[in-house]
């Protein structure tokens, strides 16, 4: 077996797959996130999929559901969950289902869990680490259980974290973000139907989006002790608020966000702080050039750009909602947890052309 070492891990890890490869199980494998995760794992040099669980598709070929994998795998969905045969399991459930699943099933203590639902993202009576590597890499490296951040939460936080650390968030922040239709999941709905979504835009969950809680949690964590408490517009515990308006876009994947912060700090000092904050980040990059969505779609990157107009700082961020906003970041966390190179299996080409 191979030994994988990380400077932040207390002991090397011995893996039980063929040639010492990481053995992986996927729960909720038939949805968008499950399919995208399987695609990444099939091409991961240090991982092998032991099982892909889907009760409704048990016995069917994975490529019959995820047709983009035709010719890539002969893996079949299974209703079984052989946890004793894996090193790590991904929960690709809908929100609220992970906590219920753990109440009804026993996952061995030796098996690491990466949960893509929102059940354990907020600190509480559990041992899940919030898996945003840009601020929690060391904690992730030593974790048994990781709560993967939400898609909008990832994009918005990565735009605001350096500003929060600088103590720039002293007033309400206006945030606008547009997401592709895959963000709504695979189950068809009125607002994902092609004839409605095509050539159309709409807002939803104004000021009440569920990701606001985890966004505020992280921003308050990195802010100076004497900074105002950051909350959502309907959170009475916040002194300043993140005024977030989400939009549905007429494209399949990607998130594009602008955030406006009032500050008298010079643009030069802010840009330097942003570059310093992300200098060691594997996938989050500050760029001096204006960004667009196609630069990140199909990658695990987040691109960040700042513009200063008088006392207004405009921060623009972009990610792929299924990758850096979901399973790409989950695989990034898996790599960190097992002492693998952080970018293993994640060097992906953007769909810019």
PDB file of N, CA, C and O in Angstrom, residues 89-154:
ATOM      1  N   UNK A  89     -16.907   8.385   2.117  1.00  0.00           N
ATOM      2  CA  UNK A  89     -18.206   8.363   1.439  1.00  0.00           C
ATOM      3  C   UNK A  89     -18.689   9.798   1.252  1.00  0.00           C
ATOM      4  O   UNK A  89     -18.521  10.649   2.133  1.00  0.00           O
ATOM      5  N   UNK A  90     -19.235  10.055   0.078  1.00  0.00           N
ATOM      6  CA  UNK A  90     -19.815  11.364  -0.236  1.00  0.00           C
ATOM      7  C   UNK A  90     -21.329  11.272  -0.103  1.00  0.00           C
ATOM      8  O   UNK A  90     -21.953  10.363  -0.662  1.00  0.00           O
ATOM      9  N   UNK A  91     -21.918  12.230   0.602  1.00  0.00           N
ATOM     10  CA  UNK A  91     -23.366  12.351   0.686  1.00  0.00           C
ATOM     11  C   UNK A  91     -23.823  13.388  -0.343  1.00  0.00           C
ATOM     12  O   UNK A  91     -23.593  14.581  -0.165  1.00  0.00           O
ATOM     13  N   UNK A  92     -24.436  12.930  -1.428  1.00  0.00           N
ATOM     14  CA  UNK A  92     -24.978  13.836  -2.453  1.00  0.00           C
ATOM     15  C   UNK A  92     -26.489  13.909  -2.317  1.00  0.00           C
ATOM     16  O   UNK A  92     -27.231  13.810  -3.303  1.00  0.00           O
ATOM     17  N   UNK A  93     -26.953  14.079  -1.090  1.00  0.00           N
ATOM     18  CA  UNK A  93     -28.377  14.129  -0.796  1.00  0.00           C
ATOM     19  C   UNK A  93     -28.927  15.540  -0.954  1.00  0.00           C
ATOM     20  O   UNK A  93     -28.176  16.518  -0.977  1.00  0.00           O
ATOM     21  N   UNK A  94     -30.260  15.626  -0.991  1.00  0.00           N
ATOM     22  CA  UNK A  94     -30.918  16.909  -0.876  1.00  0.00           C
ATOM     23  C   UNK A  94     -30.794  17.422   0.547  1.00  0.00           C
ATOM     24  O   UNK A  94     -30.502  16.665   1.483  1.00  0.00           O
ATOM     25  N   UNK A  95     -31.001  18.706   0.719  1.00  0.00           N
ATOM     26  CA  UNK A  95     -30.830  19.308   2.033  1.00  0.00           C
ATOM     27  C   UNK A  95     -31.800  18.725   3.046  1.00  0.00           C
ATOM     28  O   UNK A  95     -32.973  18.505   2.754  1.00  0.00           O
ATOM     29  N   UNK A  96     -31.283  18.440   4.228  1.00  0.00           N
ATOM     30  CA  UNK A  96     -32.087  17.866   5.305  1.00  0.00           C
ATOM     31  C   UNK A  96     -32.043  16.364   5.373  1.00  0.00           C
ATOM     32  O   UNK A  96     -32.446  15.770   6.385  1.00  0.00           O
ATOM     33  N   UNK A  97     -31.534  15.709   4.320  1.00  0.00           N
ATOM     34  CA  UNK A  97     -31.562  14.248   4.282  1.00  0.00           C
ATOM     35  C   UNK A  97     -30.336  13.599   4.909  1.00  0.00           C
ATOM     36  O   UNK A  97     -30.384  12.438   5.304  1.00  0.00           O
ATOM     37  N   UNK A  98     -29.224  14.321   4.996  1.00  0.00           N
ATOM     38  CA  UNK A  98     -28.008  13.726   5.559  1.00  0.00           C
ATOM     39  C   UNK A  98     -28.169  13.430   7.046  1.00  0.00           C
ATOM     40  O   UNK A  98     -27.813  12.344   7.519  1.00  0.00           O
ATOM     41  N   UNK A  99     -28.679  14.391   7.785  1.00  0.00           N
ATOM     42  CA  UNK A  99     -28.871  14.194   9.214  1.00  0.00           C
ATOM     43  C   UNK A  99     -29.827  13.045   9.482  1.00  0.00           C
ATOM     44  O   UNK A  99     -29.584  12.200  10.358  1.00  0.00           O
ATOM     45  N   UNK A 100     -30.911  12.968   8.700  1.00  0.00           N
ATOM     46  CA  UNK A 100     -31.876  11.875   8.871  1.00  0.00           C
ATOM     47  C   UNK A 100     -31.243  10.542   8.512  1.00  0.00           C
ATOM     48  O   UNK A 100     -31.469   9.528   9.191  1.00  0.00           O
ATOM     49  N   UNK A 101     -30.429  10.503   7.460  1.00  0.00           N
ATOM     50  CA  UNK A 101     -29.760   9.267   7.054  1.00  0.00           C
ATOM     51  C   UNK A 101     -28.871   8.739   8.174  1.00  0.00           C
ATOM     52  O   UNK A 101     -28.857   7.543   8.463  1.00  0.00           O
ATOM     53  N   UNK A 102     -28.130   9.625   8.814  1.00  0.00           N
ATOM     54  CA  UNK A 102     -27.217   9.199   9.872  1.00  0.00           C
ATOM     55  C   UNK A 102     -27.956   8.712  11.112  1.00  0.00           C
ATOM     56  O   UNK A 102     -27.415   7.930  11.892  1.00  0.00           O
ATOM     57  N   UNK A 103     -29.177   9.164  11.308  1.00  0.00           N
ATOM     58  CA  UNK A 103     -29.991   8.659  12.415  1.00  0.00           C
ATOM     59  C   UNK A 103     -30.478   7.244  12.146  1.00  0.00           C
ATOM     60  O   UNK A 103     -30.723   6.474  13.086  1.00  0.00           O
ATOM     61  N   UNK A 104     -30.581   6.909  10.859  1.00  0.00           N
ATOM     62  CA  UNK A 104     -31.154   5.610  10.482  1.00  0.00           C
ATOM     63  C   UNK A 104     -30.103   4.591  10.056  1.00  0.00           C
ATOM     64  O   UNK A 104     -30.425   3.398   9.918  1.00  0.00           O
ATOM     65  N   UNK A 105     -28.849   5.009   9.835  1.00  0.00           N
ATOM     66  CA  UNK A 105     -27.808   4.102   9.361  1.00  0.00           C
ATOM     67  C   UNK A 105     -26.522   4.321  10.151  1.00  0.00           C
ATOM     68  O   UNK A 105     -26.229   5.434  10.585  1.00  0.00           O
ATOM     69  N   UNK A 106     -25.763   3.255  10.307  1.00  0.00           N
ATOM     70  CA  UNK A 106     -24.473   3.327  10.990  1.00  0.00           C
ATOM     71  C   UNK A 106     -23.346   3.353   9.960  1.00  0.00           C
ATOM     72  O   UNK A 106     -23.176   2.405   9.196  1.00  0.00           O
ATOM     73  N   UNK A 107     -22.597   4.434   9.959  1.00  0.00           N
ATOM     74  CA  UNK A 107     -21.394   4.533   9.136  1.00  0.00           C
ATOM     75  C   UNK A 107     -20.207   4.296  10.062  1.00  0.00           C
ATOM     76  O   UNK A 107     -20.088   4.968  11.090  1.00  0.00           O
ATOM     77  N   UNK A 108     -19.322   3.323   9.771  1.00  0.00           N
ATOM     78  CA  UNK A 108     -18.193   3.044  10.661  1.00  0.00           C
ATOM     79  C   UNK A 108     -17.400   4.303  10.989  1.00  0.00           C
ATOM     80  O   UNK A 108     -17.226   5.186  10.140  1.00  0.00           O
ATOM     81  N   UNK A 109     -16.910   4.367  12.213  1.00  0.00           N
ATOM     82  CA  UNK A 109     -16.172   5.545  12.670  1.00  0.00           C
ATOM     83  C   UNK A 109     -14.903   5.780  11.860  1.00  0.00           C
ATOM     84  O   UNK A 109     -14.399   6.902  11.794  1.00  0.00           O
ATOM     85  N   UNK A 110     -14.393   4.728  11.234  1.00  0.00           N
ATOM     86  CA  UNK A 110     -13.158   4.855  10.453  1.00  0.00           C
ATOM     87  C   UNK A 110     -13.385   5.441   9.069  1.00  0.00           C
ATOM     88  O   UNK A 110     -12.423   5.791   8.375  1.00  0.00           O
ATOM     89  N   UNK A 111     -14.638   5.542   8.638  1.00  0.00           N
ATOM     90  CA  UNK A 111     -14.962   6.047   7.304  1.00  0.00           C
ATOM     91  C   UNK A 111     -15.184   7.558   7.364  1.00  0.00           C
ATOM     92  O   UNK A 111     -16.000   8.053   8.145  1.00  0.00           O
ATOM     93  N   UNK A 112     -14.472   8.291   6.536  1.00  0.00           N
ATOM     94  CA  UNK A 112     -14.634   9.736   6.495  1.00  0.00           C
ATOM     95  C   UNK A 112     -15.859  10.093   5.651  1.00  0.00           C
ATOM     96  O   UNK A 112     -16.200   9.380   4.708  1.00  0.00           O
ATOM     97  N   UNK A 113     -16.501  11.186   6.019  1.00  0.00           N
ATOM     98  CA  UNK A 113     -17.733  11.621   5.357  1.00  0.00           C
ATOM     99  C   UNK A 113     -17.542  13.036   4.822  1.00  0.00           C
ATOM    100  O   UNK A 113     -17.040  13.915   5.526  1.00  0.00           O
ATOM    101  N   UNK A 114     -17.943  13.233   3.575  1.00  0.00           N
ATOM    102  CA  UNK A 114     -18.016  14.577   2.984  1.00  0.00           C
ATOM    103  C   UNK A 114     -19.460  14.800   2.572  1.00  0.00           C
ATOM    104  O   UNK A 114     -19.974  14.122   1.675  1.00  0.00           O
ATOM    105  N   UNK A 115     -20.124  15.721   3.260  1.00  0.00           N
ATOM    106  CA  UNK A 115     -21.554  15.951   3.069  1.00  0.00           C
ATOM    107  C   UNK A 115     -21.770  17.191   2.214  1.00  0.00           C
ATOM    108  O   UNK A 115     -21.329  18.280   2.578  1.00  0.00           O
ATOM    109  N   UNK A 116     -22.463  17.024   1.082  1.00  0.00           N
ATOM    110  CA  UNK A 116     -22.715  18.152   0.190  1.00  0.00           C
ATOM    111  C   UNK A 116     -24.016  18.890   0.507  1.00  0.00           C
ATOM    112  O   UNK A 116     -24.307  19.908  -0.119  1.00  0.00           O
ATOM    113  N   UNK A 117     -24.799  18.383   1.455  1.00  0.00           N
ATOM    114  CA  UNK A 117     -26.019  19.080   1.863  1.00  0.00           C
ATOM    115  C   UNK A 117     -25.671  20.149   2.895  1.00  0.00           C
ATOM    116  O   UNK A 117     -24.530  20.278   3.329  1.00  0.00           O
ATOM    117  N   UNK A 118     -26.666  20.914   3.315  1.00  0.00           N
ATOM    118  CA  UNK A 118     -26.408  22.023   4.230  1.00  0.00           C
ATOM    119  C   UNK A 118     -26.589  21.642   5.691  1.00  0.00           C
ATOM    120  O   UNK A 118     -26.442  22.499   6.585  1.00  0.00           O
ATOM    121  N   UNK A 119     -26.822  20.356   5.972  1.00  0.00           N
ATOM    122  CA  UNK A 119     -27.228  19.929   7.309  1.00  0.00           C
ATOM    123  C   UNK A 119     -26.239  20.280   8.413  1.00  0.00           C
ATOM    124  O   UNK A 119     -26.635  20.525   9.553  1.00  0.00           O
ATOM    125  N   UNK A 120     -24.927  20.269   8.106  1.00  0.00           N
ATOM    126  CA  UNK A 120     -23.921  20.452   9.153  1.00  0.00           C
ATOM    127  C   UNK A 120     -22.992  21.639   8.877  1.00  0.00           C
ATOM    128  O   UNK A 120     -21.896  21.698   9.428  1.00  0.00           O
ATOM    129  N   UNK A 121     -23.420  22.568   8.063  1.00  0.00           N
ATOM    130  CA  UNK A 121     -22.555  23.710   7.728  1.00  0.00           C
ATOM    131  C   UNK A 121     -22.473  24.738   8.844  1.00  0.00           C
ATOM    132  O   UNK A 121     -21.467  25.445   8.970  1.00  0.00           O
ATOM    133  N   UNK A 122     -23.508  24.844   9.629  1.00  0.00           N
ATOM    134  CA  UNK A 122     -23.513  25.808  10.727  1.00  0.00           C
ATOM    135  C   UNK A 122     -22.997  25.125  11.987  1.00  0.00           C
ATOM    136  O   UNK A 122     -23.382  24.000  12.305  1.00  0.00           O
ATOM    137  N   UNK A 123     -22.107  25.798  12.693  1.00  0.00           N
ATOM    138  CA  UNK A 123     -21.524  25.227  13.900  1.00  0.00           C
ATOM    139  C   UNK A 123     -22.609  24.844  14.894  1.00  0.00           C
ATOM    140  O   UNK A 123     -23.598  25.546  15.058  1.00  0.00           O
ATOM    141  N   UNK A 124     -22.410  23.701  15.549  1.00  0.00           N
ATOM    142  CA  UNK A 124     -23.411  23.226  16.490  1.00  0.00           C
ATOM    143  C   UNK A 124     -22.935  21.975  17.193  1.00  0.00           C
ATOM    144  O   UNK A 124     -21.726  21.750  17.356  1.00  0.00           O
ATOM    145  N   UNK A 125     -23.868  21.139  17.566  1.00  0.00           N
ATOM    146  CA  UNK A 125     -23.569  19.923  18.317  1.00  0.00           C
ATOM    147  C   UNK A 125     -23.175  18.794  17.359  1.00  0.00           C
ATOM    148  O   UNK A 125     -23.875  17.788  17.239  1.00  0.00           O
ATOM    149  N   UNK A 126     -22.062  18.982  16.674  1.00  0.00           N
ATOM    150  CA  UNK A 126     -21.535  17.976  15.747  1.00  0.00           C
ATOM    151  C   UNK A 126     -20.054  18.253  15.527  1.00  0.00           C
ATOM    152  O   UNK A 126     -19.537  19.302  15.956  1.00  0.00           O
ATOM    153  N   UNK A 127     -19.370  17.323  14.862  1.00  0.00           N
ATOM    154  CA  UNK A 127     -17.921  17.486  14.668  1.00  0.00           C
ATOM    155  C   UNK A 127     -17.555  17.789  13.218  1.00  0.00           C
ATOM    156  O   UNK A 127     -16.401  17.629  12.814  1.00  0.00           O
ATOM    157  N   UNK A 128     -18.513  18.241  12.417  1.00  0.00           N
ATOM    158  CA  UNK A 128     -18.241  18.533  11.010  1.00  0.00           C
ATOM    159  C   UNK A 128     -17.454  19.839  10.875  1.00  0.00           C
ATOM    160  O   UNK A 128     -17.797  20.854  11.485  1.00  0.00           O
ATOM    161  N   UNK A 129     -16.406  19.793  10.068  1.00  0.00           N
ATOM    162  CA  UNK A 129     -15.624  20.974   9.730  1.00  0.00           C
ATOM    163  C   UNK A 129     -16.209  21.603   8.479  1.00  0.00           C
ATOM    164  O   UNK A 129     -16.541  20.902   7.508  1.00  0.00           O
ATOM    165  N   UNK A 130     -16.351  22.929   8.486  1.00  0.00           N
ATOM    166  CA  UNK A 130     -16.850  23.630   7.301  1.00  0.00           C
ATOM    167  C   UNK A 130     -15.748  23.657   6.260  1.00  0.00           C
ATOM    168  O   UNK A 130     -14.687  24.273   6.446  1.00  0.00           O
ATOM    169  N   UNK A 131     -15.998  22.981   5.121  1.00  0.00           N
ATOM    170  CA  UNK A 131     -14.944  22.674   4.166  1.00  0.00           C
ATOM    171  C   UNK A 131     -14.669  23.730   3.121  1.00  0.00           C
ATOM    172  O   UNK A 131     -14.735  23.445   1.916  1.00  0.00           O
ATOM    173  N   UNK A 132     -14.318  24.936   3.551  1.00  0.00           N
ATOM    174  CA  UNK A 132     -13.842  25.956   2.624  1.00  0.00           C
ATOM    175  C   UNK A 132     -12.323  26.007   2.775  1.00  0.00           C
ATOM    176  O   UNK A 132     -11.798  26.618   3.717  1.00  0.00           O
ATOM    177  N   UNK A 133     -11.576  25.374   1.885  1.00  0.00           N
ATOM    178  CA  UNK A 133     -10.125  25.228   2.074  1.00  0.00           C
ATOM    179  C   UNK A 133      -9.367  26.542   2.186  1.00  0.00           C
ATOM    180  O   UNK A 133      -8.311  26.598   2.822  1.00  0.00           O
ATOM    181  N   UNK A 134      -9.888  27.600   1.589  1.00  0.00           N
ATOM    182  CA  UNK A 134      -9.184  28.883   1.622  1.00  0.00           C
ATOM    183  C   UNK A 134      -9.036  29.427   3.044  1.00  0.00           C
ATOM    184  O   UNK A 134      -8.144  30.246   3.303  1.00  0.00           O
ATOM    185  N   UNK A 135      -9.886  28.975   3.975  1.00  0.00           N
ATOM    186  CA  UNK A 135      -9.759  29.421   5.372  1.00  0.00           C
ATOM    187  C   UNK A 135      -9.659  28.258   6.352  1.00  0.00           C
ATOM    188  O   UNK A 135      -9.263  28.474   7.503  1.00  0.00           O
ATOM    189  N   UNK A 136      -9.987  27.041   5.936  1.00  0.00           N
ATOM    190  CA  UNK A 136     -10.034  25.911   6.872  1.00  0.00           C
ATOM    191  C   UNK A 136      -9.215  24.716   6.410  1.00  0.00           C
ATOM    192  O   UNK A 136      -9.534  23.572   6.747  1.00  0.00           O
ATOM    193  N   UNK A 137      -8.174  24.945   5.662  1.00  0.00           N
ATOM    194  CA  UNK A 137      -7.412  23.823   5.093  1.00  0.00           C
ATOM    195  C   UNK A 137      -6.852  22.903   6.173  1.00  0.00           C
ATOM    196  O   UNK A 137      -6.938  21.673   6.063  1.00  0.00           O
ATOM    197  N   UNK A 138      -6.270  23.461   7.215  1.00  0.00           N
ATOM    198  CA  UNK A 138      -5.677  22.639   8.269  1.00  0.00           C
ATOM    199  C   UNK A 138      -6.738  21.836   9.016  1.00  0.00           C
ATOM    200  O   UNK A 138      -6.548  20.653   9.314  1.00  0.00           O
ATOM    201  N   UNK A 139      -7.886  22.481   9.291  1.00  0.00           N
ATOM    202  CA  UNK A 139      -8.971  21.758   9.970  1.00  0.00           C
ATOM    203  C   UNK A 139      -9.505  20.630   9.103  1.00  0.00           C
ATOM    204  O   UNK A 139      -9.794  19.540   9.602  1.00  0.00           O
ATOM    205  N   UNK A 140      -9.632  20.875   7.796  1.00  0.00           N
ATOM    206  CA  UNK A 140     -10.090  19.841   6.877  1.00  0.00           C
ATOM    207  C   UNK A 140      -9.116  18.674   6.858  1.00  0.00           C
ATOM    208  O   UNK A 140      -9.509  17.495   6.858  1.00  0.00           O
ATOM    209  N   UNK A 141      -7.826  18.971   6.869  1.00  0.00           N
ATOM    210  CA  UNK A 141      -6.798  17.928   6.816  1.00  0.00           C
ATOM    211  C   UNK A 141      -6.895  16.970   7.994  1.00  0.00           C
ATOM    212  O   UNK A 141      -6.541  15.794   7.881  1.00  0.00           O
ATOM    213  N   UNK A 142      -7.385  17.447   9.115  1.00  0.00           N
ATOM    214  CA  UNK A 142      -7.463  16.623  10.314  1.00  0.00           C
ATOM    215  C   UNK A 142      -8.885  16.150  10.621  1.00  0.00           C
ATOM    216  O   UNK A 142      -9.118  15.563  11.682  1.00  0.00           O
ATOM    217  N   UNK A 143      -9.819  16.399   9.712  1.00  0.00           N
ATOM    218  CA  UNK A 143     -11.225  16.098   9.972  1.00  0.00           C
ATOM    219  C   UNK A 143     -11.605  14.688   9.555  1.00  0.00           C
ATOM    220  O   UNK A 143     -11.068  14.138   8.592  1.00  0.00           O
ATOM    221  N   UNK A 144     -12.557  14.109  10.274  1.00  0.00           N
ATOM    222  CA  UNK A 144     -13.220  12.885   9.849  1.00  0.00           C
ATOM    223  C   UNK A 144     -14.481  13.202   9.054  1.00  0.00           C
ATOM    224  O   UNK A 144     -14.878  12.446   8.189  1.00  0.00           O
ATOM    225  N   UNK A 145     -15.086  14.333   9.370  1.00  0.00           N
ATOM    226  CA  UNK A 145     -16.358  14.717   8.748  1.00  0.00           C
ATOM    227  C   UNK A 145     -16.271  16.156   8.258  1.00  0.00           C
ATOM    228  O   UNK A 145     -15.890  17.053   9.011  1.00  0.00           O
ATOM    229  N   UNK A 146     -16.630  16.378   6.998  1.00  0.00           N
ATOM    230  CA  UNK A 146     -16.572  17.713   6.389  1.00  0.00           C
ATOM    231  C   UNK A 146     -17.933  18.069   5.811  1.00  0.00           C
ATOM    232  O   UNK A 146     -18.563  17.262   5.113  1.00  0.00           O
ATOM    233  N   UNK A 147     -18.372  19.286   6.105  1.00  0.00           N
ATOM    234  CA  UNK A 147     -19.584  19.846   5.499  1.00  0.00           C
ATOM    235  C   UNK A 147     -19.155  20.727   4.336  1.00  0.00           C
ATOM    236  O   UNK A 147     -18.531  21.766   4.536  1.00  0.00           O
ATOM    237  N   UNK A 148     -19.467  20.290   3.126  1.00  0.00           N
ATOM    238  CA  UNK A 148     -19.061  21.030   1.937  1.00  0.00           C
ATOM    239  C   UNK A 148     -19.909  22.301   1.792  1.00  0.00           C
ATOM    240  O   UNK A 148     -21.130  22.251   1.941  1.00  0.00           O
ATOM    241  N   UNK A 149     -19.296  23.447   1.509  1.00  0.00           N
ATOM    242  CA  UNK A 149     -20.065  24.691   1.390  1.00  0.00           C
ATOM    243  C   UNK A 149     -21.055  24.674   0.231  1.00  0.00           C
ATOM    244  O   UNK A 149     -20.916  23.917  -0.732  1.00  0.00           O
ATOM    245  N   UNK A 150     -22.035  25.560   0.306  1.00  0.00           N
ATOM    246  CA  UNK A 150     -22.994  25.714  -0.773  1.00  0.00           C
ATOM    247  C   UNK A 150     -22.394  26.474  -1.943  1.00  0.00           C
ATOM    248  O   UNK A 150     -21.338  27.110  -1.836  1.00  0.00           O
ATOM    249  N   UNK A 151     -23.083  26.438  -3.079  1.00  0.00           N
ATOM    250  CA  UNK A 151     -22.544  27.031  -4.304  1.00  0.00           C
ATOM    251  C   UNK A 151     -22.502  28.552  -4.236  1.00  0.00           C
ATOM    252  O   UNK A 151     -21.446  29.170  -4.421  1.00  0.00           O
ATOM    253  N   UNK A 152     -23.650  29.194  -3.966  1.00  0.00           N
ATOM    254  CA  UNK A 152     -23.650  30.646  -3.823  1.00  0.00           C
ATOM    255  C   UNK A 152     -22.771  31.064  -2.649  1.00  0.00           C
ATOM    256  O   UNK A 152     -22.077  32.083  -2.707  1.00  0.00           O
ATOM    257  N   UNK A 153     -22.811  30.271  -1.576  1.00  0.00           N
ATOM    258  CA  UNK A 153     -22.007  30.597  -0.397  1.00  0.00           C
ATOM    259  C   UNK A 153     -20.527  30.647  -0.746  1.00  0.00           C
ATOM    260  O   UNK A 153     -19.797  31.550  -0.311  1.00  0.00           O
ATOM    261  N   UNK A 154     -20.061  29.679  -1.530  1.00  0.00           N
ATOM    262  CA  UNK A 154     -18.653  29.650  -1.926  1.00  0.00           C
ATOM    263  C   UNK A 154     -18.288  30.892  -2.729  1.00  0.00           C
ATOM    264  O   UNK A 154     -17.294  31.573  -2.443  1.00  0.00           O
TER     265      UNK A 154
END
